[in-house]
XYZ file of C-alpha atoms in Angstrom:
715
model
C -11.970 19.835 -31.238
C -11.793 21.673 -27.969
C -12.418 25.216 -29.285
C -10.592 28.244 -30.114
C -7.557 29.658 -28.196
C -8.341 33.024 -27.327
C -4.644 33.954 -27.133
C -4.232 33.477 -31.157
C -6.167 34.166 -34.173
C -8.613 31.685 -35.142
C -7.546 29.531 -38.015
C -10.207 29.012 -40.859
C -9.606 26.328 -43.794
C -11.133 27.508 -46.953
C -11.795 24.673 -49.301
C -12.888 25.435 -53.008
C -11.563 24.380 -56.550
C -11.753 27.683 -57.801
C -8.639 29.930 -56.767
C -10.681 33.362 -57.178
C -13.284 32.171 -54.559
C -10.524 31.103 -52.256
C -8.747 34.423 -52.657
C -12.002 36.293 -52.053
C -12.830 34.481 -48.936
C -9.124 34.814 -47.573
C -9.119 38.551 -47.979
C -12.493 38.911 -46.297
C -11.544 36.701 -43.354
C -7.958 38.111 -43.065
C -9.450 41.658 -42.767
C -11.719 40.370 -40.000
C -8.732 39.310 -38.116
C -8.535 35.278 -38.829
C -5.870 33.303 -40.003
C -6.576 31.546 -43.091
C -5.259 28.428 -44.921
C -6.629 26.743 -48.336
C -7.316 23.477 -49.939
C -8.491 22.814 -53.566
C -10.763 19.672 -53.006
C -12.135 17.416 -50.252
C -8.841 15.157 -50.277
C -6.539 18.166 -50.000
C -8.852 19.441 -47.200
C -8.369 16.455 -45.079
C -4.770 16.706 -45.461
C -4.534 20.334 -44.234
C -7.102 19.471 -41.340
C -4.439 17.061 -39.970
C -1.636 19.407 -40.278
C -3.311 22.783 -39.396
C -6.206 21.645 -36.972
C -8.260 24.633 -38.121
C -10.824 25.933 -35.761
C -13.599 26.341 -38.700
C -13.919 24.883 -42.230
C -15.473 26.736 -45.161
C -16.271 24.069 -47.620
C -17.399 24.255 -51.203
C -19.536 21.365 -52.492
C -18.761 20.580 -56.007
C -14.931 19.753 -56.515
C -12.970 17.314 -58.109
C -11.411 14.213 -56.472
C -13.494 14.276 -53.530
C -16.532 16.617 -53.083
C -17.672 18.627 -50.065
C -20.196 16.141 -48.997
C -17.764 13.196 -48.692
C -15.168 15.546 -46.936
C -17.729 16.443 -44.274
C -18.550 12.840 -43.784
C -14.901 11.693 -43.246
C -14.241 14.705 -40.922
C -17.257 13.755 -38.658
C -15.970 10.146 -38.686
C -12.765 11.196 -37.022
C -12.362 11.931 -33.506
C -10.628 15.335 -34.172
C -13.163 16.348 -36.692
C -16.436 15.416 -34.990
C -17.184 18.824 -33.355
C -15.392 21.322 -35.797
C -17.825 23.980 -37.295
C -18.313 23.468 -41.246
C -19.566 26.194 -43.355
C -20.953 24.917 -46.571
C -20.689 27.729 -49.059
C -21.809 26.605 -52.540
C -24.007 27.810 -55.595
C -26.262 24.672 -54.971
C -29.276 26.183 -53.261
C -31.761 23.698 -53.780
C -33.512 21.876 -50.713
C -32.158 18.600 -51.603
C -28.436 19.948 -51.726
C -29.024 21.868 -48.347
C -30.588 18.670 -46.693
C -27.517 16.480 -48.010
C -25.040 19.010 -46.705
C -26.832 18.901 -43.118
C -26.951 15.200 -43.478
C -23.373 14.735 -43.964
C -22.598 16.924 -41.017
C -22.290 20.660 -41.992
C -23.008 23.181 -39.071
C -24.333 25.755 -41.318
C -25.158 26.855 -44.963
C -24.306 30.002 -46.905
C -24.905 30.414 -50.850
C -22.457 31.736 -53.169
C -21.905 34.499 -53.856
C -22.016 36.216 -50.726
C -21.044 39.610 -49.064
C -17.492 39.720 -47.396
C -18.675 41.331 -44.353
C -21.696 39.189 -43.788
C -19.157 35.990 -44.241
C -16.934 37.468 -41.566
C -19.795 37.929 -39.171
C -21.119 34.604 -39.720
C -17.608 32.966 -39.107
C -17.326 34.989 -35.856
C -20.968 33.800 -34.970
C -20.135 30.241 -35.516
C -16.816 30.251 -33.775
C -18.647 31.704 -30.932
C -21.370 29.000 -31.068
C -18.513 26.600 -31.098
C -16.959 27.801 -27.988
C -20.030 27.659 -26.272
C -20.920 24.248 -27.107
C -17.399 23.014 -26.443
C -17.348 24.810 -22.950
C -20.688 23.263 -22.183
C -19.551 19.844 -23.323
C -16.437 20.051 -21.174
C -18.610 21.171 -18.294
C -20.907 18.121 -18.681
C -17.936 15.967 -19.016
C -16.246 17.336 -15.870
C -19.882 16.890 -14.130
C -20.174 13.465 -15.322
C -16.591 12.660 -14.123
C -17.020 14.374 -10.867
C -20.382 12.306 -10.527
C -18.643 8.936 -10.968
C -16.235 9.752 -8.782
C -18.808 10.943 -5.946
C -21.218 8.079 -6.992
C -23.906 10.794 -7.537
C -26.560 10.580 -10.120
C -29.242 13.254 -10.940
C -32.764 13.025 -11.927
C -35.852 15.162 -12.943
C -39.509 14.417 -12.389
C -42.035 16.209 -14.360
C -45.341 15.803 -12.359
C -47.631 17.291 -15.299
C -46.309 14.698 -17.598
C -45.316 12.059 -15.297
C -41.846 11.874 -16.918
C -38.954 10.678 -14.769
C -35.552 11.385 -16.391
C -32.590 9.582 -14.983
C -28.941 10.687 -15.752
C -26.536 8.092 -17.144
C -24.435 7.930 -13.916
C -27.766 7.303 -12.016
C -28.606 4.487 -14.169
C -25.237 3.243 -13.923
C -25.499 3.204 -10.073
C -28.899 1.357 -10.410
C -27.244 -1.148 -12.640
C -29.172 -0.535 -15.790
C -28.480 0.883 -19.151
C -29.906 4.316 -19.819
C -31.916 3.253 -22.775
C -33.605 0.701 -20.698
C -35.002 2.921 -18.280
C -38.657 3.631 -18.957
C -38.605 7.263 -17.717
C -41.563 7.229 -15.284
C -41.474 7.659 -11.612
C -43.070 4.141 -11.208
C -39.957 2.696 -13.002
C -37.872 4.429 -10.514
C -39.692 3.279 -7.727
C -39.357 -0.220 -8.864
C -35.528 0.008 -8.242
C -36.321 1.057 -4.659
C -36.182 -1.655 -1.915
C -39.987 -2.502 -1.307
C -39.466 -1.512 2.515
C -38.600 1.955 1.450
C -40.880 2.769 -1.435
C -43.520 4.365 0.641
C -40.860 6.492 2.272
C -39.507 7.591 -1.163
C -42.948 8.312 -2.731
C -44.228 10.174 0.210
C -40.876 12.253 0.243
C -41.647 13.272 -3.521
C -45.339 13.813 -2.869
C -44.630 16.005 0.025
C -42.383 18.212 -2.108
C -45.413 18.792 -4.407
C -47.699 19.451 -1.517
C -45.514 21.542 0.874
C -42.901 22.943 -1.533
C -40.020 21.974 0.795
C -36.821 20.229 -0.159
C -36.342 16.613 0.869
C -33.442 14.680 2.303
C -33.796 10.956 2.962
C -31.590 7.668 2.651
C -33.063 4.609 1.100
C -31.888 1.432 -0.597
C -31.726 0.570 -4.258
C -31.899 -2.893 -5.342
C -30.028 -4.380 -8.425
C -31.812 -6.626 -10.828
C -29.675 -9.385 -9.916
C -30.562 -9.209 -6.272
C -27.845 -6.945 -4.418
C -28.521 -3.634 -2.871
C -27.020 -0.369 -1.912
C -28.005 2.747 0.124
C -28.557 6.212 -1.395
C -28.789 9.713 0.048
C -31.622 11.276 -2.049
C -32.185 14.981 -2.006
C -34.551 16.812 -4.120
C -36.401 20.276 -4.500
C -39.101 21.900 -6.683
C -38.371 24.447 -9.523
C -41.122 26.849 -10.113
C -42.220 28.877 -13.133
C -43.030 32.636 -13.163
C -46.410 32.054 -11.422
C -44.729 29.977 -8.737
C -46.325 26.916 -9.947
C -44.198 23.626 -9.655
C -42.723 22.986 -13.064
C -39.992 20.144 -12.130
C -38.723 18.363 -9.214
C -35.036 17.837 -9.332
C -32.965 15.774 -7.458
C -29.621 13.701 -6.791
C -28.838 10.346 -5.540
C -25.637 9.660 -4.156
C -24.221 6.197 -3.173
C -23.565 6.204 0.508
C -23.113 2.608 0.987
C -19.430 3.094 2.106
C -20.581 5.718 4.646
C -23.136 3.435 6.009
C -20.585 0.715 6.448
C -18.175 3.022 8.273
C -20.998 4.153 10.362
C -21.921 0.547 11.277
C -18.240 -0.176 11.885
C -17.842 2.894 14.097
C -21.044 1.882 15.913
C -19.674 -1.760 16.455
C -16.280 -0.304 17.727
C -17.943 2.180 20.114
C -20.539 -0.324 21.446
C -19.340 -3.833 20.994
C -16.377 -5.795 22.143
C -13.839 -6.633 19.262
C -13.128 -10.105 20.524
C -16.221 -11.718 21.629
C -18.825 -9.475 19.542
C -20.619 -9.014 22.792
C -21.971 -5.493 23.939
C -19.586 -3.486 25.829
C -19.719 -1.427 28.982
C -21.025 1.505 27.167
C -23.916 -0.261 25.421
C -24.440 -2.317 28.640
C -25.223 0.569 30.776
C -27.162 2.192 28.072
C -29.328 -0.751 28.122
C -29.609 -1.107 31.758
C -30.762 2.658 31.841
C -33.610 1.801 29.511
C -34.407 -1.300 31.442
C -34.457 0.666 34.642
C -36.786 3.243 33.268
C -39.106 0.634 32.139
C -38.889 -1.174 35.624
C -39.557 2.166 37.624
C -42.640 2.758 35.466
C -43.908 -0.633 35.726
C -42.835 -1.350 39.235
C -41.144 -4.445 37.971
C -37.913 -6.106 38.990
C -34.435 -6.727 37.503
C -31.127 -8.267 38.289
C -27.635 -7.387 37.177
C -24.991 -10.537 37.417
C -21.351 -9.556 37.537
C -19.177 -12.608 36.497
C -15.368 -12.882 36.865
C -13.499 -15.915 35.854
C -11.544 -17.622 38.507
C -7.844 -17.797 38.133
C -7.955 -16.522 34.461
C -4.607 -14.849 34.878
C -2.952 -18.118 35.682
C -4.291 -19.564 32.376
C -3.373 -16.478 30.382
C 0.300 -16.189 31.887
C 0.809 -20.038 31.500
C -0.630 -20.786 28.118
C -0.354 -17.333 26.521
C -2.807 -14.561 25.475
C -3.725 -16.080 22.225
C -5.216 -19.175 24.282
C -6.561 -16.892 26.674
C -8.289 -14.837 23.941
C -9.847 -18.105 22.371
C -11.075 -19.199 25.837
C -12.878 -15.840 26.489
C -14.552 -16.313 23.006
C -15.789 -19.768 23.889
C -16.779 -18.490 27.287
C -18.844 -15.826 25.868
C -20.330 -18.579 23.397
C -21.338 -20.634 26.451
C -22.698 -17.701 28.460
C -24.962 -16.546 25.573
C -26.221 -20.064 25.302
C -26.873 -20.206 29.172
C -28.529 -16.964 29.595
C -30.557 -17.567 26.270
C -32.919 -20.041 28.345
C -33.616 -17.381 30.834
C -36.909 -16.445 28.914
C -38.370 -19.232 31.454
C -37.745 -16.764 34.261
C -37.211 -13.293 32.694
C -39.481 -11.271 30.462
C -38.168 -8.719 27.875
C -38.727 -4.961 28.267
C -39.792 -5.108 24.476
C -40.177 -7.980 22.086
C -37.008 -10.098 21.625
C -34.585 -11.441 23.975
C -35.145 -11.340 27.791
C -31.588 -10.913 28.767
C -28.524 -8.754 27.939
C -25.205 -10.219 28.134
C -22.101 -8.132 27.759
C -18.226 -8.235 28.231
C -17.014 -5.187 30.351
C -13.133 -6.037 29.769
C -10.844 -8.694 30.508
C -12.394 -11.504 31.895
C -15.550 -9.904 33.556
C -19.108 -10.433 31.961
C -22.334 -8.882 32.821
C -25.810 -10.180 32.485
C -28.973 -8.184 32.756
C -32.218 -9.788 33.510
C -35.408 -7.914 33.040
C -38.883 -8.200 34.727
C -38.105 -11.286 36.621
C -40.693 -12.783 38.638
C -38.745 -13.413 41.805
C -35.400 -12.659 43.198
C -34.604 -16.514 43.188
C -35.064 -16.547 39.361
C -31.514 -14.617 38.981
C -30.100 -17.370 41.222
C -31.484 -19.903 38.926
C -29.703 -18.211 35.725
C -26.405 -17.968 38.012
C -26.592 -21.856 38.727
C -27.020 -22.473 34.972
C -23.927 -20.197 34.154
C -21.864 -22.170 36.738
C -23.031 -25.552 35.285
C -22.219 -24.467 31.816
C -18.728 -23.298 32.462
C -17.795 -26.306 34.821
C -17.453 -28.281 31.599
C -13.844 -28.076 30.308
C -12.929 -26.114 27.270
C -10.801 -27.786 24.513
C -8.467 -25.029 22.781
C -5.671 -25.856 20.637
C -4.945 -29.245 21.740
C -5.209 -27.944 25.699
C -7.949 -28.988 27.897
C -8.761 -26.201 30.118
C -10.985 -26.164 33.067
C -12.217 -22.815 34.362
C -14.858 -21.566 36.827
C -16.425 -18.400 37.655
C -17.718 -16.304 40.526
C -20.888 -14.499 40.111
C -22.437 -11.475 42.217
C -26.018 -10.588 41.759
C -27.710 -7.346 42.474
C -31.501 -6.769 42.387
C -33.217 -3.431 41.580
C -34.710 -1.661 43.677
C -33.244 -3.308 46.696
C -29.626 -3.241 45.886
C -29.553 0.128 43.949
C -31.576 2.286 41.738
C -29.033 3.217 39.211
C -26.620 1.608 36.628
C -23.737 2.376 38.691
C -25.097 1.417 41.969
C -26.173 -2.017 40.526
C -22.735 -2.606 39.071
C -20.983 -1.403 42.080
C -23.372 -4.033 44.191
C -22.977 -6.957 41.894
C -19.146 -6.464 41.813
C -19.133 -6.476 45.674
C -21.315 -9.567 45.636
C -18.739 -11.121 43.044
C -15.913 -10.507 45.337
C -17.764 -11.979 48.273
C -18.308 -15.197 45.928
C -14.474 -15.418 45.536
C -14.042 -15.090 49.329
C -16.062 -18.060 49.733
C -14.166 -20.518 47.627
C -14.941 -19.234 43.991
C -17.272 -21.071 41.514
C -20.228 -20.043 43.394
C -22.969 -17.103 43.155
C -23.806 -14.721 46.023
C -26.629 -12.178 46.314
C -25.360 -8.639 47.443
C -26.154 -7.606 50.958
C -25.451 -4.487 53.254
C -22.633 -6.521 54.943
C -20.933 -7.266 51.927
C -21.006 -3.561 51.100
C -19.345 -2.808 54.437
C -16.685 -5.487 53.764
C -16.028 -3.760 50.103
C -15.734 -0.404 51.474
C -13.184 -1.772 54.130
C -11.226 -3.345 51.320
C -11.158 -0.266 49.405
C -9.926 1.638 52.346
C -7.151 -0.741 52.799
C -6.337 -0.736 49.294
C -5.972 3.295 49.276
C -4.099 2.894 52.628
C -1.497 0.462 51.295
C -0.920 2.595 48.267
C -0.035 5.572 50.932
C 1.987 3.334 52.794
C 4.259 2.475 49.960
C 4.497 6.140 49.192
C 5.461 7.027 52.790
C 7.407 3.875 53.746
C 5.150 2.606 56.409
C 6.143 -0.905 55.580
C 8.718 -2.701 57.411
C 10.759 -6.035 57.258
C 10.885 -8.727 60.177
C 13.442 -11.430 60.025
C 13.224 -14.981 61.006
C 16.511 -17.035 61.635
C 17.629 -19.785 59.336
C 19.635 -22.230 61.330
C 22.572 -24.807 60.497
C 21.013 -27.997 61.828
C 24.309 -29.440 63.138
C 25.925 -26.382 64.665
C 22.785 -24.512 65.270
C 24.568 -21.293 63.849
C 22.384 -18.692 62.139
C 23.259 -18.802 58.479
C 20.326 -16.774 56.938
C 17.457 -14.593 57.843
C 14.193 -14.801 55.809
C 12.801 -11.075 55.254
C 9.128 -11.108 55.856
C 7.140 -7.850 55.329
C 4.862 -6.131 57.995
C 2.808 -3.003 57.859
C 2.723 -0.875 60.709
C -0.667 0.637 59.975
C -1.285 4.201 61.606
C -4.716 3.024 62.842
C -5.192 -0.574 62.828
C -1.689 -1.274 64.187
C 0.688 -4.320 62.943
C -0.874 -6.101 60.096
C 0.203 -9.333 58.897
C 0.781 -10.199 55.257
C -2.240 -12.234 54.923
C -4.305 -9.170 55.414
C -2.531 -7.100 52.567
C -0.558 -9.090 50.118
C -4.063 -10.370 48.472
C -4.856 -6.588 47.937
C -1.300 -5.989 46.586
C -1.711 -8.887 44.145
C -4.847 -7.687 42.881
C -4.141 -4.132 42.390
C -0.804 -4.628 41.116
C 1.079 -3.023 43.830
C 2.887 -6.247 44.590
C 5.900 -5.496 42.314
C 6.512 -2.109 44.415
C 6.109 -3.706 47.503
C 8.646 -6.690 46.482
C 11.104 -4.027 45.406
C 10.650 -2.189 48.590
C 11.343 -5.249 50.705
C 14.186 -6.217 48.486
C 15.847 -2.977 49.226
C 15.291 -2.975 52.869
C 16.610 -6.496 53.414
C 19.671 -5.831 51.371
C 20.526 -2.617 53.207
C 19.918 -4.509 56.864
C 22.198 -7.394 55.599
C 25.041 -4.972 54.713
C 24.479 -2.835 58.089
C 24.923 -6.127 59.989
C 28.058 -6.924 58.150
C 29.448 -3.230 58.823
C 28.605 -3.668 62.371
C 31.228 -6.295 62.640
C 28.640 -9.536 62.570
C 29.417 -12.620 60.679
C 27.700 -12.240 57.245
C 24.675 -14.092 56.728
C 22.509 -14.490 53.685
C 19.248 -12.451 53.368
C 16.335 -14.514 51.917
C 13.658 -12.520 49.906
C 10.469 -13.935 48.378
C 9.737 -12.997 44.939
C 6.017 -12.919 43.648
C 4.965 -14.106 40.329
C 4.334 -10.599 39.086
C 7.982 -9.384 40.034
C 9.494 -12.623 38.851
C 7.768 -12.739 35.553
C 7.956 -8.904 34.940
C 10.736 -7.336 33.031
C 12.386 -5.498 35.847
C 13.480 -8.314 38.181
C 17.189 -8.693 36.925
C 17.710 -4.802 36.644
C 16.133 -4.247 40.129
C 18.208 -6.834 41.906
C 21.404 -5.513 40.344
C 20.491 -1.901 41.014
C 19.796 -2.914 44.782
C 23.036 -4.726 45.162
C 24.721 -1.660 43.815
C 23.005 0.844 45.970
C 23.371 -1.096 49.191
C 26.927 -2.522 48.323
C 25.776 -5.848 49.557
C 27.654 -8.970 47.999
C 25.528 -10.893 45.602
C 26.464 -14.121 47.387
C 24.738 -12.867 50.482
C 21.205 -12.392 48.890
C 18.967 -15.359 48.305
C 15.567 -15.135 46.069
C 12.967 -17.376 46.964
C 10.201 -18.337 44.501
C 7.459 -21.018 44.920
C 7.180 -24.209 42.484
C 4.239 -22.733 40.687
C 6.028 -19.642 39.959
C 9.078 -21.492 38.620
C 6.910 -23.837 36.514
C 4.904 -21.036 34.791
C 6.550 -20.319 31.538
C 9.454 -23.005 32.056
C 11.764 -21.736 29.252
C 11.364 -18.164 30.273
C 12.098 -19.077 34.081
C 15.212 -20.956 33.158
C 16.559 -17.960 31.367
C 15.510 -15.669 33.932
C 17.276 -17.729 36.806
C 20.346 -18.232 34.782
C 20.526 -14.282 34.483
C 20.288 -14.152 38.160
C 22.781 -16.784 38.931
C 25.289 -14.724 36.462
C 24.909 -11.921 38.811
C 26.000 -14.335 41.794
C 22.590 -14.406 43.677
C 21.418 -17.560 45.293
C 18.338 -19.135 44.333
C 15.817 -21.514 46.262
C 12.511 -23.095 45.452
C 10.147 -22.076 48.525
C 7.321 -24.546 49.966
C 8.497 -27.459 47.878
C 6.166 -30.316 47.669
C 2.973 -28.242 47.681
C 2.780 -27.459 44.027
C 3.269 -29.478 40.909
C 6.863 -30.024 39.728
C 8.233 -31.637 36.685
C 11.536 -33.112 37.977
C 12.876 -32.835 34.135
C 12.406 -29.174 34.334
C 13.459 -28.789 37.907
C 17.013 -30.226 37.138
C 17.300 -27.636 34.676
C 16.884 -24.804 36.981
C 20.117 -23.314 38.475
C 19.091 -23.526 42.055
C 20.983 -23.614 45.267
C 18.308 -24.789 47.944
C 14.964 -26.284 47.971
C 12.750 -25.470 51.230
C 10.601 -28.118 52.522
C 7.140 -26.715 53.258
C 6.127 -26.277 57.004
C 3.057 -28.624 56.402
C 5.445 -31.686 56.218
C 6.894 -30.655 59.482
C 3.477 -31.085 61.235
C 3.014 -34.211 63.427
C 6.508 -35.541 62.798
C 7.795 -37.694 63.558
C 4.388 -39.544 64.411
C 2.952 -38.627 60.789
C 4.387 -41.612 58.763
C 3.358 -40.159 55.412
C 5.198 -36.834 56.195
C 8.126 -38.570 57.397
C 8.263 -40.347 54.064
C 7.687 -37.467 51.881
C 10.356 -35.254 53.783
C 12.819 -38.209 53.428
C 12.221 -38.323 49.679
C 12.736 -34.541 49.172
C 15.985 -34.646 50.848
C 17.276 -37.591 48.820
C 16.188 -35.728 45.847
C 17.511 -32.662 46.530
C 20.884 -34.135 47.486
C 20.903 -36.124 44.264
C 20.728 -32.792 42.450
C 23.389 -31.133 44.861
C 21.042 -28.859 46.210
C 21.015 -27.707 50.084
C 17.872 -28.716 51.923
C 16.177 -26.290 54.495
C 12.839 -27.456 56.523
C 10.295 -24.979 57.584
C 8.148 -24.822 60.447
C 10.470 -26.689 63.012
C 8.871 -26.143 66.515
C 10.401 -28.699 69.019
C 13.529 -30.686 69.546
C 11.928 -33.925 68.475
C 11.146 -32.532 64.832
C 14.917 -31.242 64.824
C 16.206 -34.420 65.737
C 14.256 -36.389 63.032
C 15.160 -33.756 60.178
C 18.824 -33.961 61.311
C 18.826 -37.899 60.982
C 17.106 -37.676 57.541
C 20.060 -35.239 56.349
C 18.555 -32.055 56.238
C 21.119 -29.150 56.229
C 19.088 -26.271 57.601
C 15.948 -25.528 59.643
C 13.570 -22.504 60.241
C 10.700 -22.073 62.625
C 9.498 -21.153 65.978
C 12.079 -23.412 67.789
C 14.739 -20.978 66.642
C 12.664 -17.895 66.839
C 9.827 -16.232 65.360
C 9.880 -13.282 62.887
C 11.247 -10.497 64.682
C 12.326 -6.779 64.041
C 15.747 -6.144 63.109
C 16.698 -4.792 66.647
C 15.703 -8.215 68.044
C 17.313 -10.060 65.366
C 20.646 -8.506 66.013
C 20.401 -9.761 69.779
C 20.501 -13.292 68.251
C 23.487 -12.527 66.172
C 25.192 -10.903 69.014
C 24.569 -14.081 71.058
C 25.888 -16.382 68.368
C 28.911 -14.220 67.645
C 29.476 -14.416 71.375
C 29.208 -18.221 71.504
C 31.732 -18.106 68.377
C 34.392 -16.106 70.175
C 34.155 -18.283 73.053
C 34.669 -21.413 71.156
C 37.585 -19.883 69.472
C 39.138 -18.878 72.673
C 38.803 -22.235 74.063
């Protein structure tokens, strides 16, 4: 039972076969403020107990039907009657009877006859004790529940006797039964991981010696072999003379916290895809290596790796394949640099290298304590050779190469950031020299990198301040020699460096992501200029605008074209978008869908530089195109170059079979023009008709053509 409800009078059940005794007890207890119910024998008492749930029972021993001993035993066997106070009141005062009463569950004993006042006080005292006991039991139960929830066990160690008491929850945590614990410190230490026993023993001994609390983490080993980590906290309890009496402590299961800490550490310091150290951890380890290198005047190298054309692979085959490729690349790199022990010695015991993924397709390698600078080049060559072997991923055979930049401490930098910057600069130089090679950093490279960074910043300002302009190159009908179109070609009037050609700044625009904004700017300028010429009365011509891969495969092309046509009021039939074979063949189904949306607007579409890329004719014939443009490389040396003549003839035949117009680029003299006319080419473009020129010069060509047209009409 849970105890007396203090808001009501306590209920006392009086059990006696003599009515006068029951009446005496009732009057005595009611005067003391208790509520009384009665039973005439043990069996009747059990019935009354089930109905009234009394807070205390006064029980006679000798009764008919069921005596008091049997009734006590029955009550103690039930859950409800296990803790109810039972005061045995009987004339039997021999030791055997008293012993039996306690043995069967009596709480206390009082002899007949008794004083009414004493009886009232005895009952009140017993109820108070019952309340205290029940409160203590509830507190212990709550504590036990809280400890189970929090996975905390408690213990006591008595140094004077050597006894070590472990709570049931601690035994449960350790995977043993309470009765199986031997209650010694040695028994507890046997449960501690062998590598942590000295730590725990020293901590307990230091409490005795220094009288300071301890707070340590250590591992507990299960008997079946598993283990978990606990946080142990303990302190000493002193007597009146400040002598240590007991060491009390707790042990909390912190395995989940440790797992969380390890996961947080992994997320903070390791790349989630490859499992390699990330930028933060790599920089920390380079910092440590630099401190060692400065102290011992040794040399170290940082290698910066960037996969060549990884974006093409990612865009073509999808990010899932790209991620799998990066994981396999990381494995190959780890295998390659693992052999670098022959050229590099570690700062501490262990591996002599540090491989990390900085992000995307960028990796770095730290080589510590190298003997000579050339050793870093040996590791780089090993990496290049390893990655040269193709990868087989999800049925795709993928070839990938890498460009490697190498920076050496102390010559190329004396800090983490300087070494990373120098190796990055050297890596870009490796790309400039054809990719799939390694380059050491030099001051010249740094100058080139600084120039490139300056160009990047200037280009960003140029886009903001509208410094870019468009030149136009005539596209001519071969038979009538009439201008039918103009290809819009971007130029940059740099405030310091003057007129810059696309080859100077387009690579920067592509690498920095500014190409899409640049494409939109050229599209807008070309459409406005085409509409302006129409408004000035010139014969309408189409405006051909090149579309980059980023712009075509982005999400904004269709909306950007629609918006530009609406803003400039240029008819969609006068806008032609040019894209290369490689762009169109990337994500074929998506490309077809995009081209169909553009054709639905009314825009013309052409394939530029046809013949220089890889085309699948089965896909090409599904593209809703208007024109193929033969690349200018096939116009070289014709009609003398027989191969080029044959290729151009085949392209013309193919295009016409698909009802496409054919335009040849790079026409520079009459003999070329004559041959392409004979092959059936429809249009031509090249220096023979005019170089790319500003709008004010191009309008003079339109004026001349318009005058010739009016002259023919007059004739």
